[in-house]
Amino acid sequence: MTFAAQKLILFGATGDLAQRMLLPSLCALHADSLVPAELRIIGTARSAHDDESYRQFAAKALETYLPEDRKAAIPAFLACLFYQPLDATDPAQFPALAAKVGDVSAGLAIFLSTAPSLFEQTIAGLASCGLASGMSRIGLEKPLGISLDTSRDINDAVASAFSEDRIFRIDHYLGKETVQNLLALRFANILFEPLWNASHIDHVQITVSETVGLEGRVGFYDGAGALRDMVQNHMLQLVALVAMEPPSNFNATAVRDEKVKVLRSLRRISASERVTGQYRAGAIGGVAVPGYDEELGRASSTETFVAIKAHIDNWRWTGVPFYLRTGKRLPERKTEIMIQFKHVPHSIFAGQGAEAQPNRLIIGIQPQENVRLSVMAKQPGLDRGGVRLQEVPLDISMPNAFAGTRKRIAYERLLLDLIEGDQTLFVRRDEVEAQWQWIDAMREGWAEKGMEPKPYTAGSWGPSSAIALVERDGVTWND
Ligand code: BG6
């Protein structure tokens, strides 16, 4: 249903995500008059704040995380903020929340970013006090389960109070400008689509590397690991966007219908097609960092790195490996998709000793936001010793191409879409379940084989077996 919500409840209003991302995003949207002028934001969490002390709390977060040129907007934004303390395990506290929110007939958006253990009680509480009516929609922040079964439980609980068209499952990668640009690149240009298939593409690489370690998320991360924290959601969404058929429209149904077909076509991974690792003490950028077990304070078999050779079993992609790798404490922070095209069928320059390298398209998502196509060019000269070829990049830097456009963070886009009710960049239930199905099958395989992550030194590109995984196919990672 299309309506712009006039009220927004922020669960987890004192949490890290709220301070770093949600409050700054909402403040920016408010400053640019992109949200309804009369929007009221009701924060809720266990902490004992009242409106005034929550505004002070929010002001501190905004002073810390907003860019300098946005800070003038803080006072006006604070006036939209209200607070109601709530212990979600106590159903008797929900009526007070409903009273604080007041009339929701003009539309309510709810952003739920709470511990998974509180999900079901929170949904039941919302339903019991009338906050899950037809004029309310809910955004769900990860983690949405740790397996297919647990994600189904969460999905069932939410579905008992909200219809699917009112459920907005967040994958913040979909809010990133460059991720959305992938669709423009593929479907607003004639250039790539005729080549975007197994006849012309040799393989695809997707890397999401991070330099950070546990970052104080001890409780959560050790129960998840890289596969469930990064591959199940963000990386599989990238795979789906790279591999999907052209949707007929840029709308929620058409786009998600095509993505889910890809996710359902992922082949079960065999033992030889994945590598897991866990970082040991090392150095990043010249700074010594401890190993995972030292950060955790005990030994653990949770993987902080995973590399996978994935396959999509359909006509377009048969025989094209998708090499995926992600890890913590790698040498640099980088999210990048590389499309490696095939060799030309016949090189007319081979007789002259010149070698034509196959083209590569690299889509930099972060921190570099660029699209780089490597093409072969003739080296300038009179060619007395024969033609010499050289790879040169056609490089589009997004910040340069769109200089003067304000750079928005992913949550600005996602919060605005939640408030306005556009589900295109949110994950549908069938997608999440297809993602979990593939991940669960892989984890079952690990368990059967008693697979332990291989150690790697912090600051390296993961265990050496991750290099071997691609090298035996004659491929090198694009480091
Ligand atoms: C989160 C993961 O979903 O994504 C984190 O839980 C990870 O472990 C983060 O660090 C990465 O997000 P980004 O936007 O910094 O690439």
CSV table of C-alpha atoms and ligand atoms in Angstrom, one decimal:
chain,number,residue,atom,x,y,z
A,1,MET,CA,0.0,0.0,0.0
A,2,THR,CA,1.5,3.4,-0.8
A,3,PHE,CA,1.5,6.0,1.9
A,4,ALA,CA,4.3,8.0,3.4
A,5,ALA,CA,4.3,7.1,7.1
A,6,GLN,CA,3.9,10.1,9.4
A,7,LYS,CA,5.4,8.2,12.4
A,8,LEU,CA,8.4,6.0,12.8
A,9,ILE,CA,9.2,3.8,15.7
A,10,LEU,CA,12.9,3.0,16.1
A,11,PHE,CA,13.5,-0.2,18.2
A,12,GLY,CA,17.1,-0.4,19.4
A,13,ALA,CA,17.1,3.4,19.6
A,14,THR,CA,20.2,3.6,21.8
A,15,GLY,CA,22.2,0.9,20.0
A,16,ASP,CA,25.3,1.2,17.9
A,17,LEU,CA,23.4,1.1,14.5
A,18,ALA,CA,21.0,3.8,15.7
A,19,GLN,CA,23.9,6.1,16.7
A,20,ARG,CA,26.1,5.5,13.7
A,21,MET,CA,23.7,5.1,10.9
A,22,LEU,CA,20.0,5.6,11.6
A,23,LEU,CA,19.9,8.9,13.5
A,24,PRO,CA,22.4,10.5,11.1
A,25,SER,CA,20.4,9.2,8.1
A,26,LEU,CA,17.1,10.4,9.4
A,27,CYS,CA,18.6,13.8,10.3
A,28,ALA,CA,20.0,14.1,6.7
A,29,LEU,CA,16.6,13.2,5.2
A,30,HIS,CA,14.9,15.7,7.5
A,31,ALA,CA,17.4,18.4,6.6
A,32,ASP,CA,16.6,17.9,2.9
A,33,SER,CA,12.9,17.8,3.5
A,34,LEU,CA,12.7,14.3,2.1
A,35,VAL,CA,10.6,12.9,4.9
A,36,PRO,CA,7.2,14.4,5.9
A,37,ALA,CA,7.7,17.7,7.7
A,38,GLU,CA,5.5,16.4,10.6
A,39,LEU,CA,7.3,13.1,10.9
A,40,ARG,CA,7.5,12.0,14.6
A,41,ILE,CA,10.2,9.5,15.5
A,42,ILE,CA,9.6,7.5,18.6
A,43,GLY,CA,12.8,5.8,19.9
A,44,THR,CA,12.5,2.8,22.1
A,45,ALA,CA,14.8,0.6,24.0
A,46,ARG,CA,15.3,-0.7,27.6
A,47,SER,CA,17.3,2.4,28.7
A,48,ALA,CA,15.5,4.8,31.0
A,49,HIS,CA,15.3,8.0,28.9
A,50,ASP,CA,12.6,10.5,28.6
A,51,ASP,CA,12.1,12.7,25.5
A,52,GLU,CA,14.6,15.3,26.7
A,53,SER,CA,17.4,13.0,27.7
A,54,TYR,CA,17.0,10.9,24.5
A,55,ARG,CA,17.3,14.1,22.5
A,56,GLN,CA,20.6,14.8,24.3
A,57,PHE,CA,21.7,11.3,23.7
A,58,ALA,CA,20.8,11.6,20.0
A,59,ALA,CA,22.5,15.1,19.8
A,60,LYS,CA,25.8,13.5,21.0
A,61,ALA,CA,25.6,10.7,18.4
A,62,LEU,CA,24.8,13.2,15.6
A,63,GLU,CA,27.7,15.5,16.7
A,64,THR,CA,29.9,12.5,16.4
A,65,TYR,CA,28.7,10.8,13.2
A,66,LEU,CA,27.2,13.5,11.0
A,67,PRO,CA,29.5,15.3,8.5
A,68,GLU,CA,30.4,18.8,9.5
A,69,ASP,CA,28.3,20.5,6.9
A,70,ARG,CA,25.2,18.7,8.2
A,71,LYS,CA,25.4,19.7,11.8
A,72,ALA,CA,23.4,22.9,11.5
A,73,ALA,CA,20.4,20.6,10.9
A,74,ILE,CA,20.6,18.9,14.3
A,75,PRO,CA,18.4,21.2,16.5
A,76,ALA,CA,15.4,21.1,14.1
A,77,PHE,CA,15.7,17.3,13.8
A,78,LEU,CA,15.8,16.8,17.6
A,79,ALA,CA,12.4,18.3,17.8
A,80,CYS,CA,11.0,15.3,15.9
A,81,LEU,CA,12.4,12.8,18.4
A,82,PHE,CA,10.5,11.2,21.3
A,83,TYR,CA,11.3,8.3,23.5
A,84,GLN,CA,9.5,5.5,25.3
A,85,PRO,CA,11.4,3.0,27.4
A,86,LEU,CA,10.3,-0.6,26.7
A,87,ASP,CA,11.3,-4.0,27.9
A,88,ALA,CA,10.0,-6.1,25.0
A,89,THR,CA,9.9,-9.3,27.1
A,90,ASP,CA,7.1,-7.7,29.1
A,91,PRO,CA,3.8,-7.6,27.1
A,92,ALA,CA,2.3,-5.2,29.7
A,93,GLN,CA,4.7,-2.4,28.5
A,94,PHE,CA,3.4,-2.3,25.0
A,95,PRO,CA,0.2,-0.3,25.6
A,96,ALA,CA,2.4,2.6,27.0
A,97,LEU,CA,4.3,2.5,23.7
A,98,ALA,CA,1.1,2.6,21.7
A,99,ALA,CA,-0.1,5.6,23.8
A,100,LYS,CA,3.1,7.4,23.2
A,101,VAL,CA,2.9,6.8,19.4
A,102,GLY,CA,-0.8,7.9,19.4
A,103,ASP,CA,-2.9,7.9,16.2
A,104,VAL,CA,-1.4,5.8,13.5
A,105,SER,CA,-4.1,6.2,10.9
A,106,ALA,CA,-1.9,8.3,8.7
A,107,GLY,CA,0.7,5.6,8.5
A,108,LEU,CA,3.4,4.1,10.7
A,109,ALA,CA,6.8,2.7,9.9
A,110,ILE,CA,8.6,0.5,12.4
A,111,PHE,CA,12.4,-0.2,12.3
A,112,LEU,CA,13.3,-3.3,14.2
A,113,SER,CA,16.9,-3.7,15.1
A,114,THR,CA,16.9,-5.8,18.2
A,115,ALA,CA,18.4,-9.1,19.4
A,116,PRO,CA,17.0,-12.1,17.5
A,117,SER,CA,15.7,-13.5,20.9
A,118,LEU,CA,13.4,-10.5,21.2
A,119,PHE,CA,11.9,-10.7,17.7
A,120,GLU,CA,8.8,-12.8,18.4
A,121,GLN,CA,7.9,-11.1,21.6
A,122,THR,CA,8.2,-7.7,20.0
A,123,ILE,CA,6.0,-8.7,17.1
A,124,ALA,CA,3.4,-10.1,19.4
A,125,GLY,CA,3.6,-7.0,21.6
A,126,LEU,CA,3.1,-4.7,18.5
A,127,ALA,CA,0.1,-6.7,17.4
A,128,SER,CA,-1.5,-6.8,20.8
A,129,CYS,CA,-1.4,-3.0,21.2
A,130,GLY,CA,-2.7,-2.1,17.7
A,131,LEU,CA,0.6,-1.0,16.2
A,132,ALA,CA,0.6,-3.7,13.5
A,133,SER,CA,-2.5,-2.5,11.7
A,134,GLY,CA,-2.9,-2.2,8.0
A,135,MET,CA,-1.4,1.2,8.0
A,136,SER,CA,1.9,0.1,9.5
A,137,ARG,CA,4.9,-1.5,7.9
A,138,ILE,CA,8.0,-3.0,9.5
A,139,GLY,CA,11.7,-3.0,8.5
A,140,LEU,CA,13.7,-5.9,9.9
A,141,GLU,CA,17.4,-5.6,10.4
A,142,LYS,CA,19.7,-8.7,10.4
A,143,PRO,CA,20.4,-11.2,11.8
A,144,LEU,CA,17.1,-12.8,10.6
A,145,GLY,CA,17.9,-16.3,11.9
A,146,ILE,CA,21.0,-18.4,11.8
A,147,SER,CA,19.6,-21.2,9.5
A,148,LEU,CA,16.6,-21.9,7.3
A,149,ASP,CA,14.6,-23.2,10.2
A,150,THR,CA,15.3,-20.2,12.5
A,151,SER,CA,14.7,-17.7,9.7
A,152,ARG,CA,11.3,-19.5,9.0
A,153,ASP,CA,10.4,-19.1,12.6
A,154,ILE,CA,11.1,-15.4,12.4
A,155,ASN,CA,9.3,-15.0,9.1
A,156,ASP,CA,6.3,-16.9,10.5
A,157,ALA,CA,6.2,-14.7,13.6
A,158,VAL,CA,6.3,-11.5,11.5
A,159,ALA,CA,3.8,-12.8,9.0
A,160,SER,CA,1.3,-13.5,11.8
A,161,ALA,CA,1.0,-9.7,12.3
A,162,PHE,CA,2.2,-8.1,9.0
A,163,SER,CA,1.4,-9.1,5.4
A,164,GLU,CA,4.5,-9.6,3.1
A,165,ASP,CA,3.8,-6.3,1.3
A,166,ARG,CA,4.3,-4.6,4.7
A,167,ILE,CA,7.6,-6.4,5.6
A,168,PHE,CA,10.8,-4.8,4.6
A,169,ARG,CA,13.8,-7.1,5.2
A,170,ILE,CA,17.0,-5.0,5.2
A,171,ASP,CA,20.2,-5.9,3.5
A,172,HIS,CA,22.1,-2.7,3.7
A,173,TYR,CA,24.2,-3.6,0.7
A,174,LEU,CA,21.1,-3.0,-1.5
A,175,GLY,CA,21.1,0.6,-0.2
A,176,LYS,CA,24.6,1.3,-1.5
A,177,GLU,CA,24.6,3.5,-4.5
A,178,THR,CA,27.1,1.5,-6.4
A,179,VAL,CA,25.2,-1.7,-5.9
A,180,GLN,CA,22.1,-0.2,-7.4
A,181,ASN,CA,24.3,1.2,-10.2
A,182,LEU,CA,25.0,-2.4,-11.2
A,183,LEU,CA,21.5,-2.6,-12.4
A,184,ALA,CA,21.9,0.6,-14.4
A,185,LEU,CA,25.1,-0.7,-15.9
A,186,ARG,CA,23.6,-3.9,-16.9
A,187,PHE,CA,20.1,-2.8,-18.0
A,188,ALA,CA,20.5,0.8,-19.2
A,189,ASN,CA,23.3,0.0,-21.6
A,190,ILE,CA,23.2,-2.2,-24.7
A,191,LEU,CA,26.9,-2.9,-24.5
A,192,PHE,CA,27.1,-5.5,-21.8
A,193,GLU,CA,24.0,-7.6,-22.0
A,194,PRO,CA,24.8,-9.5,-25.3
A,195,LEU,CA,28.1,-10.6,-23.7
A,196,TRP,CA,26.7,-11.2,-20.2
A,197,ASN,CA,26.6,-15.0,-20.4
A,198,ALA,CA,28.6,-18.3,-20.5
A,199,SER,CA,29.6,-17.8,-24.1
A,200,HIS,CA,31.6,-14.7,-23.3
A,201,ILE,CA,32.3,-14.7,-19.6
A,202,ASP,CA,35.0,-16.9,-18.2
A,203,HIS,CA,34.3,-16.4,-14.5
A,204,VAL,CA,33.1,-13.8,-12.0
A,205,GLN,CA,34.9,-12.8,-8.8
A,206,ILE,CA,33.3,-11.1,-5.9
A,207,THR,CA,35.5,-9.9,-3.0
A,208,VAL,CA,34.3,-8.3,0.2
A,209,SER,CA,37.4,-7.8,2.3
A,210,GLU,CA,37.5,-6.0,5.6
A,211,THR,CA,40.5,-4.9,7.7
A,212,VAL,CA,38.4,-4.9,11.0
A,213,GLY,CA,38.3,-7.8,13.4
A,214,LEU,CA,35.6,-8.6,15.9
A,215,GLU,CA,34.9,-4.9,16.8
A,216,GLY,CA,33.5,-5.8,20.2
A,217,ARG,CA,30.7,-8.0,18.6
A,218,VAL,CA,32.0,-11.0,20.4
A,219,GLY,CA,28.6,-12.5,21.4
A,220,PHE,CA,27.1,-12.2,17.9
A,221,TYR,CA,30.0,-12.9,15.6
A,222,ASP,CA,31.3,-16.1,17.1
A,223,GLY,CA,27.8,-17.6,16.8
A,224,ALA,CA,27.6,-16.5,13.1
A,225,GLY,CA,31.0,-16.6,11.3
A,226,ALA,CA,31.8,-15.1,7.9
A,227,LEU,CA,29.5,-17.5,5.9
A,228,ARG,CA,26.4,-16.5,7.8
A,229,ASP,CA,27.4,-12.9,8.5
A,230,MET,CA,28.4,-11.9,5.0
A,231,VAL,CA,27.8,-14.5,2.3
A,232,GLN,CA,24.2,-15.5,3.2
A,233,ASN,CA,23.0,-12.0,2.7
A,234,HIS,CA,25.3,-9.4,1.2
A,235,MET,CA,27.3,-11.6,-1.1
A,236,LEU,CA,24.4,-13.6,-2.4
A,237,GLN,CA,22.5,-10.4,-3.1
A,238,LEU,CA,25.5,-9.3,-5.2
A,239,VAL,CA,25.5,-12.6,-7.0
A,240,ALA,CA,21.8,-12.3,-7.7
A,241,LEU,CA,22.2,-8.8,-9.1
A,242,VAL,CA,25.1,-9.9,-11.4
A,243,ALA,CA,23.4,-13.0,-12.6
A,244,MET,CA,19.7,-12.3,-12.8
A,245,GLU,CA,17.7,-12.0,-16.1
A,246,PRO,CA,16.6,-8.6,-17.1
A,247,PRO,CA,13.4,-7.8,-15.1
A,248,SER,CA,10.6,-6.2,-17.1
A,249,ASN,CA,10.4,-3.2,-14.8
A,250,PHE,CA,12.3,-1.6,-12.0
A,251,ASN,CA,9.7,-2.5,-9.4
A,252,ALA,CA,9.7,-4.7,-6.3
A,253,THR,CA,8.0,-7.7,-7.8
A,254,ALA,CA,9.8,-7.8,-11.1
A,255,VAL,CA,13.3,-7.3,-9.6
A,256,ARG,CA,12.8,-9.8,-6.8
A,257,ASP,CA,11.2,-12.4,-9.0
A,258,GLU,CA,14.4,-12.4,-11.1
A,259,LYS,CA,16.7,-12.5,-8.1
A,260,VAL,CA,15.0,-15.4,-6.5
A,261,LYS,CA,15.4,-17.5,-9.6
A,262,VAL,CA,19.2,-17.1,-9.4
A,263,LEU,CA,19.2,-17.9,-5.7
A,264,ARG,CA,17.3,-21.1,-6.4
A,265,SER,CA,19.7,-22.1,-9.2
A,266,LEU,CA,22.8,-22.1,-6.9
A,267,ARG,CA,24.3,-25.6,-7.0
A,268,ARG,CA,25.1,-27.3,-3.7
A,269,ILE,CA,28.8,-26.7,-3.0
A,270,SER,CA,31.1,-29.7,-2.7
A,271,ALA,CA,33.9,-30.0,-0.1
A,272,SER,CA,36.6,-29.1,-2.7
A,273,GLU,CA,34.9,-25.9,-3.6
A,274,ARG,CA,35.2,-23.9,-0.4
A,275,VAL,CA,37.9,-22.9,2.0
A,276,THR,CA,37.4,-21.4,5.5
A,277,GLY,CA,40.0,-19.6,7.6
A,278,GLN,CA,40.5,-17.8,10.9
A,279,TYR,CA,42.9,-15.0,11.4
A,280,ARG,CA,45.9,-15.2,13.7
A,281,ALA,CA,47.9,-12.3,15.1
A,282,GLY,CA,49.5,-10.2,12.4
A,283,ALA,CA,49.7,-6.6,11.1
A,284,ILE,CA,47.5,-4.4,9.0
A,285,GLY,CA,48.9,-1.2,7.6
A,286,GLY,CA,51.9,-1.6,9.8
A,287,VAL,CA,49.9,-1.9,13.0
A,288,ALA,CA,50.0,-5.1,15.0
A,289,VAL,CA,46.6,-6.8,15.6
A,290,PRO,CA,45.7,-9.8,17.8
A,291,GLY,CA,44.4,-13.1,16.5
A,292,TYR,CA,40.7,-14.0,16.6
A,293,ASP,CA,41.0,-16.3,19.6
A,294,GLU,CA,42.9,-13.6,21.5
A,295,GLU,CA,40.2,-11.1,20.7
A,296,LEU,CA,37.6,-13.6,21.7
A,297,GLY,CA,39.4,-14.8,24.8
A,298,ARG,CA,39.2,-18.4,24.0
A,299,ALA,CA,39.7,-20.9,21.1
A,300,SER,CA,36.9,-21.1,18.6
A,301,SER,CA,36.2,-22.9,15.3
A,302,THR,CA,34.2,-20.0,13.9
A,303,GLU,CA,35.4,-18.9,10.4
A,304,THR,CA,36.5,-15.3,9.8
A,305,PHE,CA,37.2,-16.0,6.1
A,306,VAL,CA,35.5,-18.0,3.5
A,307,ALA,CA,36.2,-18.5,-0.2
A,308,ILE,CA,33.8,-20.4,-2.4
A,309,LYS,CA,33.6,-21.6,-6.0
A,310,ALA,CA,29.9,-21.2,-6.7
A,311,HIS,CA,27.9,-22.3,-9.8
A,312,ILE,CA,24.5,-21.2,-11.1
A,313,ASP,CA,22.8,-24.0,-12.9
A,314,ASN,CA,20.9,-22.3,-15.7
A,315,TRP,CA,21.4,-21.6,-19.4
A,316,ARG,CA,23.0,-18.3,-19.0
A,317,TRP,CA,25.7,-19.3,-16.5
A,318,THR,CA,26.4,-22.9,-17.0
A,319,GLY,CA,30.2,-23.5,-16.7
A,320,VAL,CA,30.9,-20.0,-15.3
A,321,PRO,CA,32.3,-20.2,-11.8
A,322,PHE,CA,31.5,-17.4,-9.4
A,323,TYR,CA,34.4,-17.1,-7.0
A,324,LEU,CA,33.4,-15.5,-3.8
A,325,ARG,CA,35.6,-14.5,-0.9
A,326,THR,CA,35.2,-12.5,2.2
A,327,GLY,CA,37.1,-12.1,5.4
A,328,LYS,CA,38.0,-10.0,8.4
A,329,ARG,CA,41.6,-8.7,9.0
A,330,LEU,CA,42.5,-8.8,5.3
A,331,PRO,CA,45.0,-6.3,3.9
A,332,GLU,CA,42.5,-3.8,2.7
A,333,ARG,CA,38.8,-2.8,2.8
A,334,LYS,CA,37.4,-3.5,-0.6
A,335,THR,CA,34.1,-4.6,-2.1
A,336,GLU,CA,34.5,-5.4,-5.7
A,337,ILE,CA,32.9,-7.4,-8.5
A,338,MET,CA,35.1,-8.6,-11.4
A,339,ILE,CA,33.7,-10.0,-14.6
A,340,GLN,CA,36.4,-11.8,-16.5
A,341,PHE,CA,35.6,-12.1,-20.1
A,342,LYS,CA,36.9,-14.9,-22.4
A,343,HIS,CA,39.8,-14.6,-24.9
A,344,VAL,CA,39.1,-13.4,-28.4
A,345,PRO,CA,38.3,-16.5,-30.5
A,346,HIS,CA,41.3,-15.9,-32.7
A,347,SER,CA,44.1,-13.3,-32.2
A,348,ILE,CA,45.3,-11.8,-35.5
A,349,PHE,CA,48.3,-10.4,-33.6
A,350,ALA,CA,49.6,-13.8,-32.3
A,351,GLY,CA,51.8,-14.2,-35.3
A,352,GLN,CA,53.7,-11.1,-34.3
A,353,GLY,CA,54.2,-12.3,-30.8
A,354,ALA,CA,51.6,-9.9,-29.3
A,355,GLU,CA,49.4,-11.3,-26.6
A,356,ALA,CA,45.8,-10.1,-26.3
A,357,GLN,CA,44.6,-10.3,-22.7
A,358,PRO,CA,40.9,-11.0,-22.2
A,359,ASN,CA,38.8,-8.0,-21.1
A,360,ARG,CA,37.9,-7.4,-17.5
A,361,LEU,CA,35.1,-5.3,-16.1
A,362,ILE,CA,35.6,-4.3,-12.5
A,363,ILE,CA,32.9,-2.7,-10.5
A,364,GLY,CA,34.3,-1.1,-7.4
A,365,ILE,CA,31.6,-0.8,-4.7
A,366,GLN,CA,33.7,0.5,-1.8
A,367,PRO,CA,35.9,2.3,-1.0
A,368,GLN,CA,36.5,3.0,-4.7
A,369,GLU,CA,33.3,3.7,-6.4
A,370,ASN,CA,34.2,3.1,-10.0
A,371,VAL,CA,33.6,1.0,-13.1
A,372,ARG,CA,36.8,0.0,-14.9
A,373,LEU,CA,36.9,-1.9,-18.2
A,374,SER,CA,40.2,-3.2,-19.3
A,375,VAL,CA,40.7,-3.1,-23.0
A,376,MET,CA,43.6,-4.0,-25.3
A,377,ALA,CA,45.3,-1.2,-27.2
A,378,LYS,CA,48.2,-1.0,-29.5
A,379,GLN,CA,51.4,0.4,-28.0
A,380,PRO,CA,52.2,3.6,-29.9
A,381,GLY,CA,55.2,3.2,-32.3
A,382,LEU,CA,56.2,2.1,-35.8
A,383,ASP,CA,55.9,-1.6,-34.9
A,384,ARG,CA,59.2,-2.6,-36.6
A,385,GLY,CA,59.5,-5.5,-34.3
A,386,GLY,CA,55.8,-6.4,-34.6
A,387,VAL,CA,52.7,-5.0,-33.0
A,388,ARG,CA,52.8,-4.7,-29.2
A,389,LEU,CA,49.5,-4.8,-27.3
A,390,GLN,CA,48.9,-3.3,-23.9
A,391,GLU,CA,46.0,-3.5,-21.5
A,392,VAL,CA,44.6,0.0,-20.7
A,393,PRO,CA,41.7,0.9,-18.5
A,394,LEU,CA,38.5,2.7,-19.4
A,395,ASP,CA,37.9,4.1,-15.9
A,396,ILE,CA,34.8,5.8,-14.7
A,397,SER,CA,35.1,7.2,-11.2
A,398,MET,CA,31.6,7.8,-9.9
A,399,PRO,CA,32.6,10.6,-7.5
A,400,ASN,CA,34.1,12.5,-10.4
A,401,ALA,CA,31.3,11.7,-12.9
A,402,PHE,CA,28.8,12.9,-10.4
A,403,ALA,CA,30.7,15.7,-8.6
A,404,GLY,CA,28.5,18.0,-6.8
A,405,THR,CA,25.9,15.3,-5.9
A,406,ARG,CA,25.6,14.6,-2.2
A,407,LYS,CA,26.9,11.2,-1.3
A,408,ARG,CA,24.2,9.4,0.7
A,409,ILE,CA,24.7,6.4,3.0
A,410,ALA,CA,22.8,3.2,2.4
A,411,TYR,CA,20.5,3.7,5.4
A,412,GLU,CA,19.2,7.1,4.0
A,413,ARG,CA,17.9,5.3,1.0
A,414,LEU,CA,16.5,2.3,2.9
A,415,LEU,CA,14.8,4.4,5.6
A,416,LEU,CA,13.2,6.6,3.0
A,417,ASP,CA,12.0,3.6,1.1
A,418,LEU,CA,10.6,2.1,4.3
A,419,ILE,CA,8.8,5.4,5.1
A,420,GLU,CA,7.4,5.7,1.6
A,421,GLY,CA,6.7,2.0,1.1
A,422,ASP,CA,8.9,1.0,-1.8
A,423,GLN,CA,10.1,-2.7,-1.4
A,424,THR,CA,12.4,-2.9,-4.4
A,425,LEU,CA,15.6,-2.7,-2.4
A,426,PHE,CA,14.3,-5.1,0.4
A,427,VAL,CA,14.6,-8.8,0.5
A,428,ARG,CA,11.5,-10.9,0.0
A,429,ARG,CA,10.8,-14.0,2.1
A,430,ASP,CA,11.4,-16.5,-0.7
A,431,GLU,CA,14.8,-14.9,-1.4
A,432,VAL,CA,16.0,-15.1,2.2
A,433,GLU,CA,14.8,-18.7,2.4
A,434,ALA,CA,16.6,-19.7,-0.9
A,435,GLN,CA,19.8,-18.0,0.5
A,436,TRP,CA,19.5,-20.0,3.8
A,437,GLN,CA,18.9,-23.3,1.9
A,438,TRP,CA,22.1,-23.0,0.1
A,439,ILE,CA,24.1,-21.9,3.2
A,440,ASP,CA,22.6,-24.6,5.3
A,441,ALA,CA,23.5,-27.3,2.8
A,442,MET,CA,27.1,-26.0,2.8
A,443,ARG,CA,27.3,-26.0,6.6
A,444,GLU,CA,25.9,-29.6,6.8
A,445,GLY,CA,28.8,-30.6,4.5
A,446,TRP,CA,31.3,-28.9,6.9
A,447,ALA,CA,29.8,-30.6,9.9
A,448,GLU,CA,30.0,-34.1,8.1
A,449,LYS,CA,33.6,-33.5,7.3
A,450,GLY,CA,34.5,-32.0,10.7
A,451,MET,CA,35.9,-29.0,8.8
A,452,GLU,CA,38.0,-26.6,10.8
A,453,PRO,CA,39.0,-23.2,9.6
A,454,LYS,CA,42.6,-22.8,8.4
A,455,PRO,CA,44.7,-20.2,10.2
A,456,TYR,CA,45.8,-17.1,8.2
A,457,THR,CA,47.9,-14.2,9.3
A,458,ALA,CA,46.0,-11.0,9.9
A,459,GLY,CA,47.0,-8.7,7.0
A,460,SER,CA,47.2,-11.5,4.4
A,461,TRP,CA,44.6,-12.5,1.8
A,462,GLY,CA,43.4,-15.5,3.8
A,463,PRO,CA,44.7,-19.1,3.9
A,464,SER,CA,46.9,-20.3,1.0
A,465,SER,CA,44.2,-22.9,0.1
A,466,ALA,CA,42.0,-19.9,-1.0
A,467,ILE,CA,44.6,-19.2,-3.6
A,468,ALA,CA,44.8,-22.8,-4.6
A,469,LEU,CA,41.0,-22.9,-4.9
A,470,VAL,CA,41.2,-20.6,-7.9
A,471,GLU,CA,44.7,-21.4,-9.2
A,472,ARG,CA,43.8,-24.9,-10.1
A,473,ASP,CA,41.3,-23.4,-12.6
A,474,GLY,CA,44.1,-21.2,-13.9
A,475,VAL,CA,42.6,-18.1,-12.2
A,476,THR,CA,44.2,-15.6,-9.9
A,477,TRP,CA,42.3,-13.4,-7.4
A,478,ASN,CA,42.2,-9.8,-8.3
A,479,ASP,CA,44.0,-8.5,-5.2
B,1,BG6,C1,27.5,-6.4,8.4
B,1,BG6,C2,28.3,-7.5,9.1
B,1,BG6,O1,26.2,-6.9,7.9
B,1,BG6,O2,28.2,-5.8,7.3
B,1,BG6,C3,29.6,-6.9,9.5
B,1,BG6,O3,27.5,-8.0,10.2
B,1,BG6,C4,30.3,-6.2,8.4
B,1,BG6,O4,30.4,-8.0,10.1
B,1,BG6,C5,29.4,-5.2,7.7
B,1,BG6,O5,31.5,-5.6,9.0
B,1,BG6,C6,30.1,-4.7,6.5
B,1,BG6,O6,29.4,-3.6,6.0
B,1,BG6,P1,30.0,-2.5,5.1
B,1,BG6,O7,28.9,-1.7,4.6
B,1,BG6,O8,31.0,-1.8,6.0
B,1,BG6,O9,30.7,-3.2,4.0
